[in-house]
């Protein structure tokens, strides 16, 4: 029988700890496959965040460091500066990257640190039980915004790709979604490109995944993807914001209004 | 080798580079800025990495990442900055990472001032970060000692896979004294130092067959496993407490009527006062902890001579090491304390007056 899909060697046999229907696993798989495809299993190392993906160090089959909440870009900086011959990525949630770790991500991007950052945006804090994230949508109900996110009180969701796109140094910034097989195939291409640039030592690469949290949204997996499509995608528009490696910059990154 | 007149902040930086430190991450703060500036100037000359981080929090986490690769890495700061580094220090202790941290203390709490103080003793030795961990703390009292401690701190950090803190203060950071440096390590020696960590550190796999999966991590969700890990760390700490205690004594004899205990800069002033009293025919001895953790409890107890009627502790704080002295003395002799705060250093005359009042 022909094998058309198998567990990449870049993943350990440890079963994922994610809820049924959670897209963290899909994001992991795309990253693992891209690393395998580029033949980097012996040269790659990653940094796991704090959040539902805290155990990522157990899932990826190469050296991994576990970072304090939000500090992954700083830890990755230390690793990469210490071992420039090694390739380094971070994997971070929206609470991790866009709240407690805002300074670290902006400055790592601004330095053009030679790392890849994979950012999973599910508009909520998953691990701690569904509190409001900096990416929670206006009017979105969470355990700490029980009456809906009031933008007059606590501001609008932060669009990280747009924010990082104001900086000079980043090499590649793209937002993708994981809501359907077609979108996953697109996301796959973006991840492969990010890892390729990383392999070639081109600079800072950043991929944002629009993801879901069926558990804390309280919506079943199928419907949660619809919910994300209807509510998240208009605010967090997928697209390529920056690709210094492309001859002509790819489309996308168009101005979005709230 | 000849002696060079140098500021403490620069001397410790130079000594660290000679000891094989090739990565340094920090954020500016007075009174340690000469250290970061020296590193900015010198690291590129030895093919090292100097990076000014966006904050102390980022700096210590860069140290965490670099230490995870088994290389000699250092950061430095002063009191408010060290407070911010406590998160990372706890993570490094938990992940058992070797690194050197320099604290050039200033007056506090809060933003305080930029004058010398010893107010971070509790933070340093009682665990400023969260959780059950220990950090080796070395307290210099001269620029020479400050410099010597750099290489010693790296050796200890490597030996025990544990962060080591050099607890200096604004006086030692800013003052100039003649220093003699140890010869600089060669690249081969530095590489060999890194080799001792290859069984656990983050590094590329040499070939596909020898694939390893190393984890730098302080998370252990299973309480039984975490308990084992913390207990194992405490076995290591017990060895450190047995083998790594350091202290210095001054004018210690069976004639001592007073035993002084002081550390760091404060001990220098006490020494001057002891000399004055000696000239006046009075016998006062001193013991100076060099390691604040592990603390020389036994040595302090033994330093109490047969005629000692008073143990006197002098610190540039409100009595933080006093607690440890009391544990050591365990009620056998009365213990008194006098300190100065606000970044003010007491004078020999002031100490002398305090001691004379005890005779
Ligand atoms: C310093 C610190 N503050 C708070 C926490 C608690 N905490 C754990 S995970 C988390 C939120 C993670 O959310 P996100 O990054 O969005 O990831 P997700 O769980 O949704 O995948 C928080 C606040 C912590 N571990 N450390
Ligand atoms: S809580 Fe949400 S983000 Fe976390 S694993 Fe479950 S579904 Fe995924």
XYZ file of C-alpha atoms and ligand atoms in Angstrom:
651
model
C 0.000 0.000 0.000
C 1.276 3.455 -0.812
C 1.868 5.673 2.209
C 0.525 9.144 1.523
C 0.575 10.524 5.040
C 2.627 9.502 8.031
C 3.772 10.948 11.286
C 6.823 13.059 10.466
C 10.076 12.032 12.127
C 10.181 15.554 13.568
C 7.352 14.595 15.952
C 7.887 12.253 18.892
C 5.436 9.450 19.642
C 4.020 11.441 22.573
C 0.296 11.966 22.012
C -0.848 15.583 21.791
C -2.611 16.911 24.876
C -5.077 19.077 22.958
C -8.861 18.954 23.162
C -10.783 17.238 20.369
C -11.161 19.640 17.465
C -8.413 21.982 18.665
C -6.223 23.249 15.838
C -2.985 23.422 17.845
C -2.296 19.887 16.608
C -2.707 20.956 12.991
C -0.277 23.828 13.483
C 2.238 21.467 15.121
C 1.980 19.065 12.256
C 2.526 21.743 9.631
C 5.646 22.951 11.418
C 6.963 19.427 11.937
C 6.388 18.538 8.284
C 8.082 21.690 7.046
C 11.126 21.010 9.216
C 11.263 17.442 7.947
C 10.829 18.594 4.379
C 13.768 20.947 4.717
C 15.851 18.185 6.287
C 16.442 20.173 9.452
C 15.689 17.546 12.098
C 19.316 17.563 13.242
C 19.749 21.324 13.154
C 16.447 22.592 14.520
C 15.510 23.544 18.047
C 12.369 25.165 19.346
C 11.001 27.097 22.271
C 7.719 26.082 23.861
C 5.506 28.759 25.413
C 3.159 28.842 28.382
C -0.380 28.036 27.332
C -2.050 24.917 25.996
C 1.037 24.253 23.889
C 3.292 24.318 26.952
C 4.168 20.664 26.325
C 5.389 21.328 22.784
C 8.859 20.401 24.050
C 7.624 16.839 24.377
C 6.048 16.744 20.920
C 8.832 17.997 18.678
C 11.565 15.465 18.089
C 14.655 17.652 18.482
C 16.091 19.801 21.247
C 13.531 22.071 22.868
C 13.521 24.694 25.593
C 10.481 25.592 27.644
C 10.207 29.329 28.294
C 8.530 31.459 30.930
C 5.181 32.993 29.929
C 5.774 35.381 27.022
C 9.559 35.155 27.078
C 10.048 32.687 24.237
C 11.466 35.282 21.800
C 14.106 36.278 24.375
C 14.977 32.637 25.087
C 15.186 31.963 21.351
C 17.435 35.003 20.971
C 19.816 33.599 23.563
C 19.822 30.190 21.899
C 20.351 31.522 18.406
C 23.072 33.954 19.466
C 24.849 31.187 21.343
C 24.545 28.670 18.490
C 24.226 30.502 15.170
C 24.676 27.136 13.446
C 21.383 25.950 14.919
C 17.922 26.894 13.634
C 15.450 28.155 16.193
C 11.712 28.736 16.284
C 9.204 29.711 18.928
C 5.627 28.523 19.208
C 3.340 30.889 21.100
C -0.303 31.551 21.865
C -1.991 34.945 21.784
C -1.945 35.425 25.542
C 1.698 34.459 25.598
C 2.818 36.588 22.679
C 0.418 39.523 22.578
C -0.093 40.188 26.308
C 2.680 39.279 28.739
C 5.262 38.882 25.977
C 4.473 41.970 23.883
C 7.836 43.577 24.539
C 9.807 40.434 23.773
C 8.126 39.791 20.416
C 8.358 43.386 19.224
C 12.006 43.667 20.083
C 13.015 40.277 18.713
C 11.238 41.242 15.468
C 12.800 44.680 15.516
C 16.280 43.192 15.877
C 15.528 40.990 12.918
C 16.463 38.048 15.104
C 17.119 35.017 12.930
C 14.282 32.940 14.307
C 10.838 31.813 13.133
C 7.850 32.621 15.294
C 4.645 30.598 15.019
C 1.779 32.430 16.632
C -1.509 30.669 17.340
C -4.368 33.117 17.640
C -7.513 31.605 19.115
C -8.783 34.875 20.581
C -8.789 33.503 24.116
C -6.652 32.121 26.931
C -7.091 28.397 26.518
C -5.023 26.790 29.225
C -6.234 28.892 32.114
C -9.862 28.316 31.250
C -11.120 30.867 28.787
C -10.179 34.325 29.974
C -10.034 37.347 27.697
C -6.982 37.638 25.464
C -5.596 40.774 23.785
C -7.003 39.210 20.613
C -10.526 38.586 21.944
C -13.057 40.210 19.649
C -15.265 43.193 20.487
C -18.326 42.014 22.437
C -16.759 38.552 22.826
C -17.793 36.861 26.046
C -15.054 35.196 28.069
C -14.775 34.344 31.752
C -13.123 37.710 32.411
C -15.323 39.647 30.000
C -18.619 38.066 31.059
C -20.624 40.948 29.559
C -18.651 40.944 26.349
C -15.377 42.711 25.549
C -16.131 46.370 25.993
C -13.749 48.170 23.667
C -14.295 51.508 25.399
C -12.981 49.988 28.583
C -10.267 47.656 27.404
C -9.510 48.548 23.837
C -9.662 46.668 20.569
C -8.055 43.354 19.751
C -4.389 43.678 18.856
C -3.452 42.767 15.296
C 0.063 41.470 15.743
C 0.984 41.021 12.071
C -0.016 44.612 11.339
C 1.941 45.797 14.364
C 5.092 43.932 13.376
C 4.669 45.082 9.799
C 5.493 48.634 10.931
C 9.023 47.501 11.771
C 11.858 47.627 9.273
C 13.699 44.445 10.131
C 11.248 41.510 9.806
C 11.816 39.409 6.712
C 8.541 37.604 6.287
C 5.158 38.109 7.965
C 2.030 36.195 6.974
C -1.321 35.443 8.563
C -2.973 32.176 7.632
C -6.013 30.330 8.886
C -6.484 26.678 9.736
C -10.244 26.552 9.305
C -10.580 24.265 6.250
C -8.443 21.830 4.272
C -7.935 24.458 1.560
C -6.756 27.012 4.109
C -4.506 24.435 5.763
C -2.839 23.789 2.414
C -2.199 27.529 2.088
C -0.915 27.652 5.647
C 1.372 24.734 4.863
C 3.012 26.715 2.078
C 3.566 29.674 4.374
C 5.145 27.487 7.051
C 7.402 25.809 4.522
C 8.501 29.228 3.308
C 9.158 30.476 6.828
C 11.307 27.429 7.589
C 13.077 27.812 4.272
C 13.989 31.417 5.050
C 15.066 30.285 8.491
C 17.246 27.591 6.937
C 18.777 30.132 4.588
C 19.505 32.513 7.474
C 17.464 35.303 5.951
C 16.048 36.855 9.118
C 12.952 37.110 11.268
C 9.939 35.191 10.000
C 6.484 35.292 11.543
C 3.412 33.183 10.842
C 0.101 33.832 12.585
C -2.424 30.985 12.538
C -6.084 31.832 12.979
C -7.194 28.966 15.170
C -10.031 27.889 17.415
C -10.688 26.954 21.001
C -13.854 24.856 20.894
C -13.549 24.055 24.598
C -13.440 27.586 25.934
C -15.604 29.129 23.271
C -18.176 26.485 24.215
C -18.829 25.698 20.577
C -18.441 22.273 18.981
C -15.414 21.847 16.708
C -17.303 22.139 13.429
C -19.273 25.185 14.439
C -16.222 26.761 16.060
C -14.550 26.878 12.667
C -17.617 28.644 11.271
C -17.564 31.030 14.196
C -13.921 31.839 13.566
C -14.591 32.373 9.886
C -17.470 34.739 10.535
C -16.003 36.628 13.452
C -12.234 36.386 13.404
C -11.376 36.523 9.724
C -13.004 39.925 9.101
C -10.878 41.377 11.885
C -7.753 39.298 11.404
C -7.527 39.199 7.626
C -5.326 36.436 6.294
C -2.644 37.545 3.904
C 1.017 38.096 3.397
C 2.151 41.349 4.931
C 5.810 41.146 4.141
C 7.950 38.848 2.062
C 11.362 40.245 1.401
C 12.242 36.963 -0.279
C 9.641 37.295 -3.003
C 10.590 39.095 -6.166
C 7.356 41.007 -6.036
C 5.633 41.287 -2.668
C 2.671 38.956 -2.451
C -0.832 40.327 -2.186
C -2.534 40.710 1.153
C -1.890 42.793 4.188
C -4.451 45.239 2.923
C -5.797 47.796 5.307
C -8.526 46.453 7.532
C -11.139 48.457 9.340
C -12.587 47.448 12.664
C 51.621 39.854 35.716
C 51.419 43.536 36.558
C 48.502 45.184 38.271
C 46.105 47.500 36.487
C 44.120 50.289 38.131
C 40.523 49.585 37.271
C 36.937 50.215 38.266
C 35.195 47.223 39.832
C 32.524 47.137 37.141
C 35.161 46.939 34.414
C 37.387 44.527 36.291
C 34.631 41.960 36.724
C 33.721 42.274 33.043
C 37.333 41.784 31.943
C 37.730 38.821 34.288
C 34.547 37.231 32.945
C 35.796 37.485 29.376
C 39.124 35.952 30.421
C 37.187 33.159 32.117
C 35.587 32.261 28.799
C 32.340 34.220 28.917
C 31.401 34.860 25.303
C 27.757 35.832 25.691
C 26.486 38.757 27.694
C 22.936 40.160 27.769
C 21.906 43.105 29.930
C 20.020 46.361 30.285
C 21.660 49.590 31.544
C 21.265 50.690 35.150
C 23.381 52.779 37.528
C 25.713 51.992 39.271
C 26.670 49.076 37.002
C 26.568 50.729 33.581
C 30.358 50.595 33.137
C 30.001 46.819 33.117
C 27.566 46.744 30.185
C 29.617 49.421 28.404
C 32.820 47.433 28.848
C 31.124 44.342 27.452
C 29.773 46.343 24.503
C 33.309 47.442 23.718
C 35.176 44.186 24.357
C 32.858 41.345 23.326
C 33.157 42.025 19.565
C 36.949 41.947 19.947
C 36.863 38.362 21.213
C 34.189 37.207 18.774
C 31.706 37.240 21.608
C 28.073 38.257 21.720
C 27.011 41.482 23.352
C 23.331 42.304 23.240
C 21.569 45.161 24.976
C 18.176 43.668 25.771
C 14.916 45.617 25.847
C 14.514 44.937 29.567
C 16.005 42.970 32.427
C 13.241 40.418 31.967
C 14.318 39.837 28.379
C 18.016 39.873 29.320
C 17.716 37.089 31.860
C 15.617 35.024 29.470
C 18.264 35.460 26.780
C 20.684 34.158 29.399
C 18.333 31.218 29.962
C 18.363 30.406 26.253
C 22.115 30.789 25.855
C 22.891 28.870 29.061
C 20.706 26.125 27.667
C 23.307 25.657 24.930
C 25.988 25.034 27.556
C 28.007 28.177 26.837
C 29.417 30.535 29.457
C 26.934 33.389 29.687
C 26.528 36.323 32.020
C 24.241 39.218 32.849
C 24.511 42.070 35.306
C 22.288 44.688 36.809
C 21.591 46.664 39.957
C 18.884 46.119 42.552
C 15.635 47.095 40.719
C 16.880 45.264 37.622
C 17.786 42.154 39.587
C 14.268 42.176 41.028
C 12.971 41.919 37.450
C 15.353 39.079 36.721
C 13.982 36.933 39.518
C 11.466 35.237 37.235
C 14.255 34.051 34.969
C 16.532 33.104 37.854
C 13.869 30.821 39.284
C 13.365 29.226 35.854
C 17.125 28.742 35.479
C 17.388 27.156 38.913
C 14.476 24.875 38.038
C 15.981 23.926 34.680
C 19.433 23.615 36.340
C 21.223 26.026 34.044
C 24.686 27.432 34.701
C 24.987 31.211 34.407
C 26.565 34.129 36.226
C 24.575 37.132 37.415
C 26.179 40.248 38.881
C 24.236 42.524 41.213
C 25.865 45.893 41.887
C 23.468 46.860 44.658
C 22.094 50.334 45.226
C 19.799 51.895 47.819
C 16.183 50.774 47.876
C 13.365 49.854 48.153
C 11.697 50.851 44.921
C 13.745 53.079 42.704
C 15.723 54.133 45.781
C 18.948 55.872 44.938
C 22.175 54.996 43.144
C 24.485 54.824 46.166
C 25.981 51.627 47.620
C 23.747 49.482 49.802
C 23.358 45.891 50.931
C 19.584 45.754 50.886
C 19.311 42.818 48.473
C 20.672 40.166 50.835
C 17.249 38.651 51.465
C 16.444 38.729 47.753
C 19.724 36.992 46.948
C 19.999 34.319 49.612
C 16.437 33.678 50.654
C 15.257 33.246 47.068
C 13.963 36.390 45.376
C 12.160 34.307 42.809
C 9.339 31.845 43.321
C 9.665 28.269 44.433
C 12.091 26.104 46.345
C 15.536 26.803 44.991
C 18.950 28.038 45.999
C 21.509 30.148 44.269
C 25.202 30.342 45.137
C 25.901 33.905 46.289
C 29.438 35.312 46.358
C 30.056 38.644 48.099
C 33.290 40.466 47.209
C 34.871 43.159 49.381
C 37.532 44.490 47.006
C 37.883 45.106 43.301
C 40.423 42.267 43.127
C 38.017 39.866 44.768
C 35.168 41.095 42.557
C 37.271 40.233 39.496
C 38.472 36.888 40.883
C 34.912 35.898 41.598
C 33.968 36.108 37.934
C 35.946 33.011 36.987
C 35.109 31.298 40.247
C 31.408 31.951 39.667
C 31.561 30.396 36.206
C 33.363 27.344 37.567
C 30.786 26.896 40.310
C 27.908 27.436 37.893
C 29.330 24.775 35.560
C 30.138 22.374 38.376
C 26.644 22.432 39.866
C 24.562 23.457 36.854
C 23.152 26.288 38.893
C 22.960 30.070 38.584
C 25.599 31.904 40.642
C 25.144 35.476 41.842
C 27.967 37.894 42.607
C 26.526 40.268 45.173
C 28.578 43.467 45.003
C 27.461 47.044 45.564
C 27.793 50.527 44.092
C 30.999 51.151 46.035
C 32.805 48.157 44.524
C 31.336 48.857 41.117
C 32.529 52.437 41.068
C 35.800 52.395 43.022
C 39.181 51.937 41.391
C 41.763 49.571 42.820
C 44.767 47.754 41.394
C 43.780 44.390 39.925
C 45.777 41.437 38.741
C 44.031 39.254 36.180
C 44.316 35.565 35.562
C 45.492 34.681 32.052
C 42.733 34.584 29.466
C 41.454 31.150 28.512
C 42.283 30.003 25.012
C 39.556 29.133 22.525
C 40.434 25.450 22.968
C 39.972 25.760 26.715
C 36.668 27.557 26.251
C 35.461 24.854 23.857
C 36.441 22.184 26.370
C 34.364 23.949 29.031
C 31.351 23.752 26.736
C 31.990 20.049 26.110
C 31.154 19.170 29.704
C 27.534 20.079 28.962
C 26.948 18.218 25.724
C 25.038 15.389 27.412
C 22.132 17.692 28.219
C 22.442 21.017 26.410
C 20.617 22.236 23.329
C 22.854 21.640 20.345
C 22.556 20.381 16.791
C 22.657 16.625 16.305
C 25.969 15.734 14.698
C 24.430 13.159 12.445
C 21.102 11.543 11.887
C 22.023 8.354 13.713
C 23.049 9.989 16.956
C 19.818 11.922 17.272
C 19.085 13.223 20.726
C 16.156 15.039 22.272
C 17.332 17.374 25.022
C 14.830 19.428 26.958
C 15.577 22.631 28.844
C 12.631 22.806 31.107
C 11.394 23.656 34.579
C 7.850 22.370 34.120
C 6.793 19.094 35.681
C 3.068 18.709 35.944
C 3.134 15.395 37.853
C 3.532 16.245 41.551
C 5.358 12.981 42.270
C 7.935 13.729 39.596
C 8.287 17.376 40.612
C 8.810 16.283 44.207
C 11.640 14.021 43.055
C 13.155 16.817 40.991
C 13.068 19.340 43.844
C 14.477 16.766 46.267
C 17.251 15.947 43.821
C 18.072 19.648 43.582
C 18.240 19.775 47.374
C 20.691 16.883 47.396
C 22.851 19.018 45.135
C 22.388 22.012 47.427
C 23.449 19.855 50.383
C 26.731 19.080 48.613
C 27.233 22.799 47.937
C 26.568 23.551 51.622
C 29.208 20.989 52.580
C 31.883 21.843 50.017
C 31.602 25.441 48.921
C 31.437 27.567 52.058
C 33.903 30.447 52.025
C 34.667 33.085 54.628
C 37.489 35.321 55.694
C 38.608 36.269 59.203
C 40.366 39.332 60.515
C 42.219 39.739 63.778
C 40.558 36.641 65.150
C 42.106 35.451 68.447
C 41.283 34.004 71.843
C 41.635 37.521 73.253
C 38.739 38.919 71.223
C 36.139 40.531 73.436
C 33.899 41.399 70.540
C 33.295 39.428 67.372
C 32.127 41.460 64.386
C 30.285 39.940 61.460
C 30.086 41.944 58.258
C 30.078 41.201 54.534
C 31.130 42.965 51.369
C 31.903 46.678 51.486
C 30.734 46.999 55.090
C 33.501 44.643 56.212
C 36.183 47.015 54.936
C 34.948 49.794 57.197
C 34.777 47.408 60.145
C 38.389 46.379 59.470
C 39.540 49.986 59.770
C 37.690 50.353 63.063
C 39.259 47.118 64.357
C 42.717 48.483 63.512
C 42.043 51.670 65.466
C 40.852 49.701 68.476
C 43.835 47.388 68.268
C 46.148 50.379 68.440
C 44.268 51.361 71.600
C 44.875 47.883 73.048
C 41.393 46.470 72.516
C 40.838 43.115 70.863
C 38.069 42.840 68.323
C 37.897 40.097 65.699
C 35.821 39.785 62.578
C 34.430 37.043 60.421
C 33.322 37.906 56.901
C 31.101 35.501 54.976
C 32.310 35.337 51.372
C 29.560 32.948 50.369
C 26.259 34.351 51.642
C 24.686 31.120 50.470
C 25.895 28.603 51.471
C 26.236 30.503 54.748
C 29.212 29.791 57.051
C 27.079 29.068 60.127
C 29.637 26.775 61.753
C 32.532 29.112 61.114
C 30.668 32.014 62.687
C 29.870 29.879 65.727
C 33.513 28.762 66.017
C 34.801 32.323 65.661
C 33.253 33.189 69.017
C 36.351 33.080 71.228
C 36.344 32.284 74.984
C 36.294 35.979 76.001
C 33.731 37.224 73.478
C 30.906 38.983 75.293
C 29.260 40.557 72.271
C 28.681 39.632 68.650
C 28.164 42.757 66.570
C 26.728 42.719 63.051
C 27.253 45.682 60.739
C 25.477 45.946 57.401
C 24.384 48.602 54.924
C 20.771 47.589 55.505
C 18.438 47.199 58.468
C 19.757 43.794 59.491
C 19.228 41.218 56.790
C 22.242 38.959 57.418
C 21.596 39.453 61.139
C 19.067 36.609 60.979
C 21.729 34.191 59.747
C 24.201 35.333 62.397
C 21.593 34.718 65.076
C 21.061 31.197 63.767
C 24.827 30.629 63.917
C 25.247 32.112 67.415
C 22.095 30.319 68.612
C 21.725 32.394 71.736
C 25.163 31.661 73.231
C 26.250 35.306 73.164
C 24.181 38.478 72.759
C 24.005 39.728 69.167
C 23.763 43.417 68.356
C 23.170 45.099 65.065
C 23.894 48.485 63.601
C 23.380 49.487 60.004
C 23.041 52.428 57.690
C 20.535 52.676 54.882
C 19.648 55.088 52.122
C 22.849 54.380 50.246
C 25.000 55.852 53.005
C 28.164 53.992 53.974
C 29.117 54.172 57.668
C 32.531 55.546 58.628
C 35.255 53.736 60.596
C 34.774 56.274 63.419
C 31.078 55.429 63.669
C 31.799 51.703 63.865
C 34.585 52.326 66.359
C 32.211 54.276 68.605
C 29.637 51.477 68.463
C 32.271 48.906 69.410
C 33.864 51.010 72.158
C 30.481 51.278 73.829
C 30.543 47.501 74.325
C 33.765 47.372 76.375
C 3.812 34.752 34.709
C 2.617 33.942 34.419
N 1.402 34.514 34.429
C 0.306 33.778 34.185
C 0.409 32.438 33.930
C -0.852 31.629 33.707
N -1.123 31.285 32.321
C -0.874 30.056 31.831
S -1.351 29.844 30.255
C -1.972 31.419 30.169
C -2.673 31.927 28.951
C -2.216 31.294 27.713
O -3.015 31.685 26.671
P -2.541 31.654 25.182
O -1.148 32.163 25.086
O -3.558 32.377 24.392
O -2.458 30.118 24.806
P -3.606 29.012 24.683
O -3.707 28.386 26.034
O -4.856 29.691 24.254
O -3.091 28.053 23.668
C -1.788 32.074 31.386
C -2.260 33.447 31.676
C 1.699 31.868 33.949
N 1.923 30.562 33.723
N 2.789 32.646 34.180
S -8.417 24.667 25.712
Fe -8.744 25.444 23.670
S -6.716 25.947 22.858
Fe -6.464 24.633 24.639
S -6.298 22.566 23.829
Fe -8.431 22.893 24.375
S -9.364 23.668 22.517
Fe -7.173 23.842 22.242
